[in-house]
PDB file of C-alpha atoms in Angstrom:
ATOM      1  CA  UNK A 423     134.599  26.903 -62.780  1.00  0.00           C
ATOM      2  CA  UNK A 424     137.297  27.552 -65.035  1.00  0.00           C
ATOM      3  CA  UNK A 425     137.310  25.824 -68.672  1.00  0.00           C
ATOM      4  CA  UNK A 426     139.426  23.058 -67.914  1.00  0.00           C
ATOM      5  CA  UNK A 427     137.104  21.626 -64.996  1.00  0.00           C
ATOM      6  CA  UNK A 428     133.736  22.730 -66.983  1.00  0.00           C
ATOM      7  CA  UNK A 429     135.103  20.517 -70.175  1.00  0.00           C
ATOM      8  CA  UNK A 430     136.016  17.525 -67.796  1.00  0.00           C
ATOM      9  CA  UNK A 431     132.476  18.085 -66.020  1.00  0.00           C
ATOM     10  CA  UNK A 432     130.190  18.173 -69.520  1.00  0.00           C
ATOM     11  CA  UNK A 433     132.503  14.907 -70.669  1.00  0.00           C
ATOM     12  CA  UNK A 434     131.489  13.877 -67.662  1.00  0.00           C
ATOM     13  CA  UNK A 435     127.039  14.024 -68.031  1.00  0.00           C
ATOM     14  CA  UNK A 436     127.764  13.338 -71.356  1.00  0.00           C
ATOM     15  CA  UNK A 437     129.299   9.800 -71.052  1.00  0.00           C
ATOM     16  CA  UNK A 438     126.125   9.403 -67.764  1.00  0.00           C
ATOM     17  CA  UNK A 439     123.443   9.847 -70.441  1.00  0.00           C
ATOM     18  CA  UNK A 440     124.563   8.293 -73.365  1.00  0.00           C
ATOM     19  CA  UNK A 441     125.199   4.962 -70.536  1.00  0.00           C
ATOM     20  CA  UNK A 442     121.664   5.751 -69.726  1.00  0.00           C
ATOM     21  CA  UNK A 443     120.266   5.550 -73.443  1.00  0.00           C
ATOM     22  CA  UNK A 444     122.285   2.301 -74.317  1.00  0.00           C
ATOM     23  CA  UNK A 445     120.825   0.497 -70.860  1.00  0.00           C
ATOM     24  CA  UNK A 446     117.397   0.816 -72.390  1.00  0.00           C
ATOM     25  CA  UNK A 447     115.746  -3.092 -73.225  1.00  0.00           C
ATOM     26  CA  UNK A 448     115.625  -4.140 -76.633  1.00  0.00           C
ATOM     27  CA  UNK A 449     111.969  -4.844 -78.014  1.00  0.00           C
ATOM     28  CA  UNK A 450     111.092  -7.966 -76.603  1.00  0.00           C
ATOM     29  CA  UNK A 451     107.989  -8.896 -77.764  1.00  0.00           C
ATOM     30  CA  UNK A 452     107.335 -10.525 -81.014  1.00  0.00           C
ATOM     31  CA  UNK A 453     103.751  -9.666 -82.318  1.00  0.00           C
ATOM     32  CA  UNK A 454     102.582 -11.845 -85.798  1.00  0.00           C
ATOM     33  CA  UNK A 455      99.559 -13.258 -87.280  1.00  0.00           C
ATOM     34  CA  UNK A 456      97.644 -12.807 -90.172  1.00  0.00           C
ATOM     35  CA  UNK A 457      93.875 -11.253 -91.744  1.00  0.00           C
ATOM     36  CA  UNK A 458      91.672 -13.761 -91.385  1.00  0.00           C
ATOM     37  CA  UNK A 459      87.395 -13.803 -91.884  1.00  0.00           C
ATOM     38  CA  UNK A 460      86.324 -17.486 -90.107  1.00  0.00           C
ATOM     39  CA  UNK A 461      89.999 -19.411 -90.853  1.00  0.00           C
ATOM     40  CA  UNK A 462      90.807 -18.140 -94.244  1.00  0.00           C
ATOM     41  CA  UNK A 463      93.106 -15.648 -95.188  1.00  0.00           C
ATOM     42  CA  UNK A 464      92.452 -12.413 -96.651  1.00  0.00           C
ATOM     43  CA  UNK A 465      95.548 -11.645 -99.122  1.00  0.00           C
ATOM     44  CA  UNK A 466      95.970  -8.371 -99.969  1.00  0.00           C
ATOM     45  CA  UNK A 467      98.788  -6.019-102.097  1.00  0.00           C
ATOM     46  CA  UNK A 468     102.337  -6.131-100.855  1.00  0.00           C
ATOM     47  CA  UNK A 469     102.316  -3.291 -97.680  1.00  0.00           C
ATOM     48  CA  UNK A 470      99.189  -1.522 -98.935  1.00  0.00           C
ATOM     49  CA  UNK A 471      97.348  -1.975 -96.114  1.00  0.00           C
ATOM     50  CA  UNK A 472      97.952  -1.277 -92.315  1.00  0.00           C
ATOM     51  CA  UNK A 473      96.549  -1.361 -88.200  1.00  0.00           C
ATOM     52  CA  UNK A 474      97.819   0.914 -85.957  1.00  0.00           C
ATOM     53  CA  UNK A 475      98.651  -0.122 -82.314  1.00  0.00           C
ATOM     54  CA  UNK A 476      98.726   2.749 -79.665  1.00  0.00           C
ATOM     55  CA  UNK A 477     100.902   2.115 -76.246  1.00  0.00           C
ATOM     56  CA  UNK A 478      99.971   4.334 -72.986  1.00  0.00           C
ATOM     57  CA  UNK A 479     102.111   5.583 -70.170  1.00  0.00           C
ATOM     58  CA  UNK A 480     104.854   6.576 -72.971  1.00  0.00           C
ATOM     59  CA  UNK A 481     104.372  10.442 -72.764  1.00  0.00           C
ATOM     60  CA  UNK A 482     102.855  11.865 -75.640  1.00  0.00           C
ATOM     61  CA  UNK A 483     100.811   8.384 -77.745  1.00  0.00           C
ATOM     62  CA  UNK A 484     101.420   7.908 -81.493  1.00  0.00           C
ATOM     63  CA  UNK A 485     100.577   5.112 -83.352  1.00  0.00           C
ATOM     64  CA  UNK A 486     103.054   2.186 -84.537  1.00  0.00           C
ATOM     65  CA  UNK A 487     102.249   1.020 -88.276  1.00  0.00           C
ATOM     66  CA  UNK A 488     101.992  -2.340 -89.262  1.00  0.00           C
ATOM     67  CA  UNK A 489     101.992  -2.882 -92.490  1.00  0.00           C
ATOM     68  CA  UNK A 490     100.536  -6.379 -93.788  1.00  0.00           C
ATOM     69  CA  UNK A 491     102.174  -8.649 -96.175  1.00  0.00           C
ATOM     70  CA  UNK A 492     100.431  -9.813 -99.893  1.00  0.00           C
ATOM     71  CA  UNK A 493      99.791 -13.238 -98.329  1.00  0.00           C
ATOM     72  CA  UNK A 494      97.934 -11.693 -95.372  1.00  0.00           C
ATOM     73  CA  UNK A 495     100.620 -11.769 -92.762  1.00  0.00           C
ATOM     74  CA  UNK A 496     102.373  -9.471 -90.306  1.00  0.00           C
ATOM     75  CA  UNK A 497     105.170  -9.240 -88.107  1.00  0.00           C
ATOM     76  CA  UNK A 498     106.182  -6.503 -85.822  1.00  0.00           C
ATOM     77  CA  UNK A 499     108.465  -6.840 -82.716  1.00  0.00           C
ATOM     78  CA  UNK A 500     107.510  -4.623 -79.754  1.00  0.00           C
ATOM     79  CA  UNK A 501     108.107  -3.847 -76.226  1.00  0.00           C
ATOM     80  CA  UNK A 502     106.094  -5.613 -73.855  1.00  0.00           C
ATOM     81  CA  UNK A 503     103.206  -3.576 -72.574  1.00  0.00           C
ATOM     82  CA  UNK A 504      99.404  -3.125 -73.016  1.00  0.00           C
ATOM     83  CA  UNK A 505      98.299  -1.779 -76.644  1.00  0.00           C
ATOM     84  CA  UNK A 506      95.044  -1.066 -78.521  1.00  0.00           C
ATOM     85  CA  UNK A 507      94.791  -1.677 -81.900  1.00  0.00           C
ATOM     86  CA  UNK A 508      93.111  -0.231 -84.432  1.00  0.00           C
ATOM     87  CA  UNK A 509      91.919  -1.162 -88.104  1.00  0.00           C
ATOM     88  CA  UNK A 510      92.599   2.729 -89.732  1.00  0.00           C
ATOM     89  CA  UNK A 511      89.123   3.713 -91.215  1.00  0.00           C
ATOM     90  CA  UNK A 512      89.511   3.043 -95.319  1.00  0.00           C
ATOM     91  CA  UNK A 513      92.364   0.551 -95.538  1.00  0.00           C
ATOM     92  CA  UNK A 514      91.813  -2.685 -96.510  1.00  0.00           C
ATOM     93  CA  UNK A 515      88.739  -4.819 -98.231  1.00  0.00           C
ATOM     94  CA  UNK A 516      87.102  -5.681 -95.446  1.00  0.00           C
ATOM     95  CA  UNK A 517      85.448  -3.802 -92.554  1.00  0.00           C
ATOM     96  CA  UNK A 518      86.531  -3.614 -88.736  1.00  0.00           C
ATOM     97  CA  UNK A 519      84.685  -5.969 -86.078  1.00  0.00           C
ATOM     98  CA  UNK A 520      82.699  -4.630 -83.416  1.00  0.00           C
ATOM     99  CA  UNK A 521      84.632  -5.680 -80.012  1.00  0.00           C
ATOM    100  CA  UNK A 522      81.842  -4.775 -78.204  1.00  0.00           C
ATOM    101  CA  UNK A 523      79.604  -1.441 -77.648  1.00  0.00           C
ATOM    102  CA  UNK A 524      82.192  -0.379 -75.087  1.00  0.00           C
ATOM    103  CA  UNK A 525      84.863  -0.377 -77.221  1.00  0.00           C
ATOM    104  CA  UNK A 526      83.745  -0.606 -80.786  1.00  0.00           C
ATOM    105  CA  UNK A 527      86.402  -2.178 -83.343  1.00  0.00           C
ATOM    106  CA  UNK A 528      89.765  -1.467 -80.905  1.00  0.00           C
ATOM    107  CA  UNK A 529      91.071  -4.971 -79.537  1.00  0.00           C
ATOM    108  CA  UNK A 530      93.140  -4.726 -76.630  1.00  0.00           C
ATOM    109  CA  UNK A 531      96.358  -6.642 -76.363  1.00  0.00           C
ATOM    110  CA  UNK A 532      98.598  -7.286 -73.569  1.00  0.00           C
ATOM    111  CA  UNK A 533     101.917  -8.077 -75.454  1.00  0.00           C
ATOM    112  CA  UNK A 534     104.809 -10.034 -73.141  1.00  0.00           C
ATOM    113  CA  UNK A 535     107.334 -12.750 -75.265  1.00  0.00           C
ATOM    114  CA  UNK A 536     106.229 -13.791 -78.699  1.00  0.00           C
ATOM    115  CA  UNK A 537     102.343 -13.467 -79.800  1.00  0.00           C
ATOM    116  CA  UNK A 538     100.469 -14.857 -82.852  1.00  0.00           C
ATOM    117  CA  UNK A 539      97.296 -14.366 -83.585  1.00  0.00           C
ATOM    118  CA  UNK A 540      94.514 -14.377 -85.902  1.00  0.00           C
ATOM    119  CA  UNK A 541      92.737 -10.719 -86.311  1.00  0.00           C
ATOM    120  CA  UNK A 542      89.353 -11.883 -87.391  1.00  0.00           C
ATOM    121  CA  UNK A 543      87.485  -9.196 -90.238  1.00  0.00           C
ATOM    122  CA  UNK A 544      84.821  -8.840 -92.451  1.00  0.00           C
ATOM    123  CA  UNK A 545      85.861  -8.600 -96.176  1.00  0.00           C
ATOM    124  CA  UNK A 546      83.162  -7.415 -98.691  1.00  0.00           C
ATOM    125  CA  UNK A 547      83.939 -10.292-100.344  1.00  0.00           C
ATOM    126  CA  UNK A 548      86.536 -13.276-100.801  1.00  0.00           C
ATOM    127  CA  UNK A 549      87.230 -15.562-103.966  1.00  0.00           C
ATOM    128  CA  UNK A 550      86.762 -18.613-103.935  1.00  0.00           C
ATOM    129  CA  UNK A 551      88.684 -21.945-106.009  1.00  0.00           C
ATOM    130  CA  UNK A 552      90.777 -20.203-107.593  1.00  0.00           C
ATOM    131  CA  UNK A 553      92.433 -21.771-110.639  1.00  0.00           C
ATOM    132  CA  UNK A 554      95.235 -21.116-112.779  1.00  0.00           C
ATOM    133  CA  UNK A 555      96.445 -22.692-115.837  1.00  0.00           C
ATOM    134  CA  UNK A 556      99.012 -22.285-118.493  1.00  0.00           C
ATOM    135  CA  UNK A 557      97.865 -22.835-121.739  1.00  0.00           C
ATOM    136  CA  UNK A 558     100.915 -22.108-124.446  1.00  0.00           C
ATOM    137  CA  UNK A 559     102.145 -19.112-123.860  1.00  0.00           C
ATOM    138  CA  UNK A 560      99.301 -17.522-122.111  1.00  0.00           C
ATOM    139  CA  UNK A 561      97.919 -18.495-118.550  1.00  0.00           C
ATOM    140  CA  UNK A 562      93.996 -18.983-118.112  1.00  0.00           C
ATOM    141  CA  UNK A 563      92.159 -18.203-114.858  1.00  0.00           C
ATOM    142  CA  UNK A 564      89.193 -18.623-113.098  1.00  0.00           C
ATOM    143  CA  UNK A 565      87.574 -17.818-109.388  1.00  0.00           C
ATOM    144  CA  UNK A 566      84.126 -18.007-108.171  1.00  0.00           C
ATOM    145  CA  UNK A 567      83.247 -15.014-105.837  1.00  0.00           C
ATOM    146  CA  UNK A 568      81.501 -15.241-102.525  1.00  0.00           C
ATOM    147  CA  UNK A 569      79.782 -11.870-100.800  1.00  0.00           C
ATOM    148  CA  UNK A 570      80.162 -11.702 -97.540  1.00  0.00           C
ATOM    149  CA  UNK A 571      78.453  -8.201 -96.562  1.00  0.00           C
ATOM    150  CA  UNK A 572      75.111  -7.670 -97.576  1.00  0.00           C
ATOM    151  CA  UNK A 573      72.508  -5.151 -97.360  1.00  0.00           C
ATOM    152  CA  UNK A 574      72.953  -1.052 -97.200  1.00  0.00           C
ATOM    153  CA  UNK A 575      76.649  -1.835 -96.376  1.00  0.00           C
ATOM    154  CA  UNK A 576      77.187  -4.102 -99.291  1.00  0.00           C
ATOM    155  CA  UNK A 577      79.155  -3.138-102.777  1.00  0.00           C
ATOM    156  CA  UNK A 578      79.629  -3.711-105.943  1.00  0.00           C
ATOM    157  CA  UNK A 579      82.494  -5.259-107.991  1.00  0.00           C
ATOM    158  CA  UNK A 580      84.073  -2.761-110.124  1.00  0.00           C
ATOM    159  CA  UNK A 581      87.074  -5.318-111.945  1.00  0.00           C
ATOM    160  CA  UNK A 582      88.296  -8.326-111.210  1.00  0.00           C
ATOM    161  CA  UNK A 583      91.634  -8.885-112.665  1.00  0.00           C
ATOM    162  CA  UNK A 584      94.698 -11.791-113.626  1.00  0.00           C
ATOM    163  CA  UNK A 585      97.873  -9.909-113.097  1.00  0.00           C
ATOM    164  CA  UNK A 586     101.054 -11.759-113.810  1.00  0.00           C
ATOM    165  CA  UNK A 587     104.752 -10.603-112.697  1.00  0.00           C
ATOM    166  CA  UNK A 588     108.249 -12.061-112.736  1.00  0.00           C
ATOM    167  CA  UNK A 589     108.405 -11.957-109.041  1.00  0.00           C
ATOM    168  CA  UNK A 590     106.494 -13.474-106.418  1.00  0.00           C
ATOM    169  CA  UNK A 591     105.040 -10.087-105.572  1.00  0.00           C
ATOM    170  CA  UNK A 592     101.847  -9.607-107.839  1.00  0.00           C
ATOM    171  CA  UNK A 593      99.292  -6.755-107.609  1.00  0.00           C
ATOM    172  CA  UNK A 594      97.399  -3.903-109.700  1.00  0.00           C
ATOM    173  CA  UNK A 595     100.614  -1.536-108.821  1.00  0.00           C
ATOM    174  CA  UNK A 596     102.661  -0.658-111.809  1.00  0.00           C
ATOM    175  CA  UNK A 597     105.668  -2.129-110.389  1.00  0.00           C
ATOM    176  CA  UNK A 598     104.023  -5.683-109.057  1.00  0.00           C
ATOM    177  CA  UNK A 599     102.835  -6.875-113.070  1.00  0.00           C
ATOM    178  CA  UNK A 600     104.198  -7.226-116.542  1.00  0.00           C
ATOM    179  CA  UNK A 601     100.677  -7.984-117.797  1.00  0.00           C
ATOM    180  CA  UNK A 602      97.146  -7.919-116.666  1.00  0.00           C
ATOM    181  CA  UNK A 603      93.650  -9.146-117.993  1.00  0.00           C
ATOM    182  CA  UNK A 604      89.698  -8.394-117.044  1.00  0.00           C
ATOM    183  CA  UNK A 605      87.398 -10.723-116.730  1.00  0.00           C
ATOM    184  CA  UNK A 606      83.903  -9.814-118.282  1.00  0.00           C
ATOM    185  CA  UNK A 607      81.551  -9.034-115.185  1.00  0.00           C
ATOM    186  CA  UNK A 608      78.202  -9.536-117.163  1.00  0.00           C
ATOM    187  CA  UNK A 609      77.773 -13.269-115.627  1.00  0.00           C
ATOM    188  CA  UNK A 610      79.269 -13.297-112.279  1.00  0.00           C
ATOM    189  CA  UNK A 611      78.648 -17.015-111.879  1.00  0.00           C
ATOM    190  CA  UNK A 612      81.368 -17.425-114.849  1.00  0.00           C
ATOM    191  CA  UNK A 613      84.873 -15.485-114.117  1.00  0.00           C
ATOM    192  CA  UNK A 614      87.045 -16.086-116.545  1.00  0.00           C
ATOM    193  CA  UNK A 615      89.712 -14.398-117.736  1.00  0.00           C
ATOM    194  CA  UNK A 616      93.357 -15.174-120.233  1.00  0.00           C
ATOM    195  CA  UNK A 617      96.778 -12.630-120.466  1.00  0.00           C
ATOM    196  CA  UNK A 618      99.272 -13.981-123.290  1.00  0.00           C
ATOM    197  CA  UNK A 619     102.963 -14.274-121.084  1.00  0.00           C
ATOM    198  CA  UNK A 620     105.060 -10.930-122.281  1.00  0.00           C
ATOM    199  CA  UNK A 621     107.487 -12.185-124.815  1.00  0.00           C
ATOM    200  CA  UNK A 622     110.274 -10.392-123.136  1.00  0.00           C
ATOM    201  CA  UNK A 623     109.983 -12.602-119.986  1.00  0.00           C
ATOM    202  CA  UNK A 624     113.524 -14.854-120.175  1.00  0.00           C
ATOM    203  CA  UNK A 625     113.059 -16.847-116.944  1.00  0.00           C
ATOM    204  CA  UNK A 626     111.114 -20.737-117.238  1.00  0.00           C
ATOM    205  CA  UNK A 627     108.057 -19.537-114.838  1.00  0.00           C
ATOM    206  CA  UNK A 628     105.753 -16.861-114.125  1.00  0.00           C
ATOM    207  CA  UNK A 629     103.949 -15.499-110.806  1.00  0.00           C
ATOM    208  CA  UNK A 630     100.309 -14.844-110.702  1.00  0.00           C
ATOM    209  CA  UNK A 631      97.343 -13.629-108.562  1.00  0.00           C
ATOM    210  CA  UNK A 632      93.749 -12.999-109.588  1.00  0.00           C
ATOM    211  CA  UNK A 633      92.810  -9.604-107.467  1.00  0.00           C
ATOM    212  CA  UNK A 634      89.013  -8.037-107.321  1.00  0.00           C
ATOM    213  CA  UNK A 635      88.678  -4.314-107.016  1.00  0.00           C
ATOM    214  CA  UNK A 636      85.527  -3.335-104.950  1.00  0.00           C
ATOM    215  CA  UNK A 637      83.532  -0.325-105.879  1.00  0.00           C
ATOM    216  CA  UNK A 638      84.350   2.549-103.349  1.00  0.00           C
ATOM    217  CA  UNK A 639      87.170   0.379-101.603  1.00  0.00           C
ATOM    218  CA  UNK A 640      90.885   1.251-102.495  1.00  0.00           C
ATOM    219  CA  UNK A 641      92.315  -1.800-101.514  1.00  0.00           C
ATOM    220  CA  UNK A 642      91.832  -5.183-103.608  1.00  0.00           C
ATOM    221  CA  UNK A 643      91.796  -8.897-102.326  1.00  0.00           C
ATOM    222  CA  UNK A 644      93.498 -10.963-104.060  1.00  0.00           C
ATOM    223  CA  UNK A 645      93.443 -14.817-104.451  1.00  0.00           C
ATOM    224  CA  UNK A 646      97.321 -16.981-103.861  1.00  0.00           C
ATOM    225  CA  UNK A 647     100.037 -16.589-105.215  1.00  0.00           C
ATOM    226  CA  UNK A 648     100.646 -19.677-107.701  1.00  0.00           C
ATOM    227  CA  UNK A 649     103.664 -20.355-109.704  1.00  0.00           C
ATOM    228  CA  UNK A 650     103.532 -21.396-113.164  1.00  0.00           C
ATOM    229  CA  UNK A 651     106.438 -23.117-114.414  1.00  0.00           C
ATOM    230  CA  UNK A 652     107.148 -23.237-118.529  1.00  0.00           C
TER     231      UNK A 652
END
């Protein structure tokens, strides 16, 4: 074949596989839902915590990361097929539900179209009435906690913690507060706890979440989000 015809025949696959590639679907399958332990929702740090979600008959399986939103929400969109999904061991302040003994804590999902659904867990613990006040140029707040696990598998609370920010996204990491305040853990029954607003915040409101740190647990829960106008 001289170079003329082997250039036209090379053009020529080419053009065949790259019509191949762009004839593949589009995701089709809209997967969303939230953390929940029986109806509430368990709020967490902007994207700190994940599930996996593992597709067969694909060739070699890896897992597709969902990440989960601060206010306990996710969103992924998919192509339809059959998936397990997986709560990764360590992530999150909560622990994994047993499915069954036949397949411990992976839930298997058939996805086709748009799914929502509620992933039921068990959080160590979650707050409860949360309440947030301005008073003058500092903002007071208070939550009652309730544990959920007990027994060998229960922990301890190592802070629990105001954090304020100028954005709606609020959390212990550096970038998600401009000020932060303990509340003293020596009565549980009473957590209170009061951060003076930064003095170089300009705008008329501030954003913030209480979030509790659990011994041995790198993620916190955190209460809402509230707004607090000036």
């Amino acid at each position: 074949m001289n170079t003329k015809y082997y250039i036209l025949f090379l053009g020529l696959m080419l053009s065949l596989v790259s019509c191949e590639i762009d004839n593949y679907d589009e995701p089709q399958a809209s997967f969303t839902g939230a953390l929940t332990y029986q109806g509430d929702t368990i709020r967490v740090a902007q994207n700190d915590v994940r599930f996996q979600l593992w597709q067969s008959g694909f060739g070699k399986e890896g897992p597709l990361d969902v990440h989960v939103s601060q206010d306990g929400s996710f969103s992924s969109l998919l192509f339809n097929g059959d998936y397990r999904l997986k709560f990764i061991e360590g992530q999150g302040p909560f622990k994994a539900l047993s499915q069954g003994t036949s397949q411990g804590d992976t839930i298997y999902l058939n996805l086709s179209g748009d799914t929502n659904m509620e992933l039921e867990v068990m959080p160590y613990y979650m707050i409860r009435n949360p309440e947030m006040n301005l008073a003058g140029a500092s903002v007071n707040a208070s939550i009652d906690l309730q544990q959920v696990i007990t027994g060998e598998d229960a922990r301890d609370i190592e802070h629990v913690t105001l954090y304020l920010n100028t954005t709606r996204f609020v959390s212990a990491n550096g970038d998600m507060h401009v000020a932060r305040a303990d509340a003293d853990l020596g009565d549980m029954s009473n957590l209170n706890m009061k951060v003076d607003i930064p003095g170089d915040v300009v705008q008329d409101y501030i954003f913030a979440r209480v979030g509790v740190k659990i011994s041995g647990v790198e993620d916190m829960i955190y209460s809402p989000l509230q707004k607090l106008n000036f």
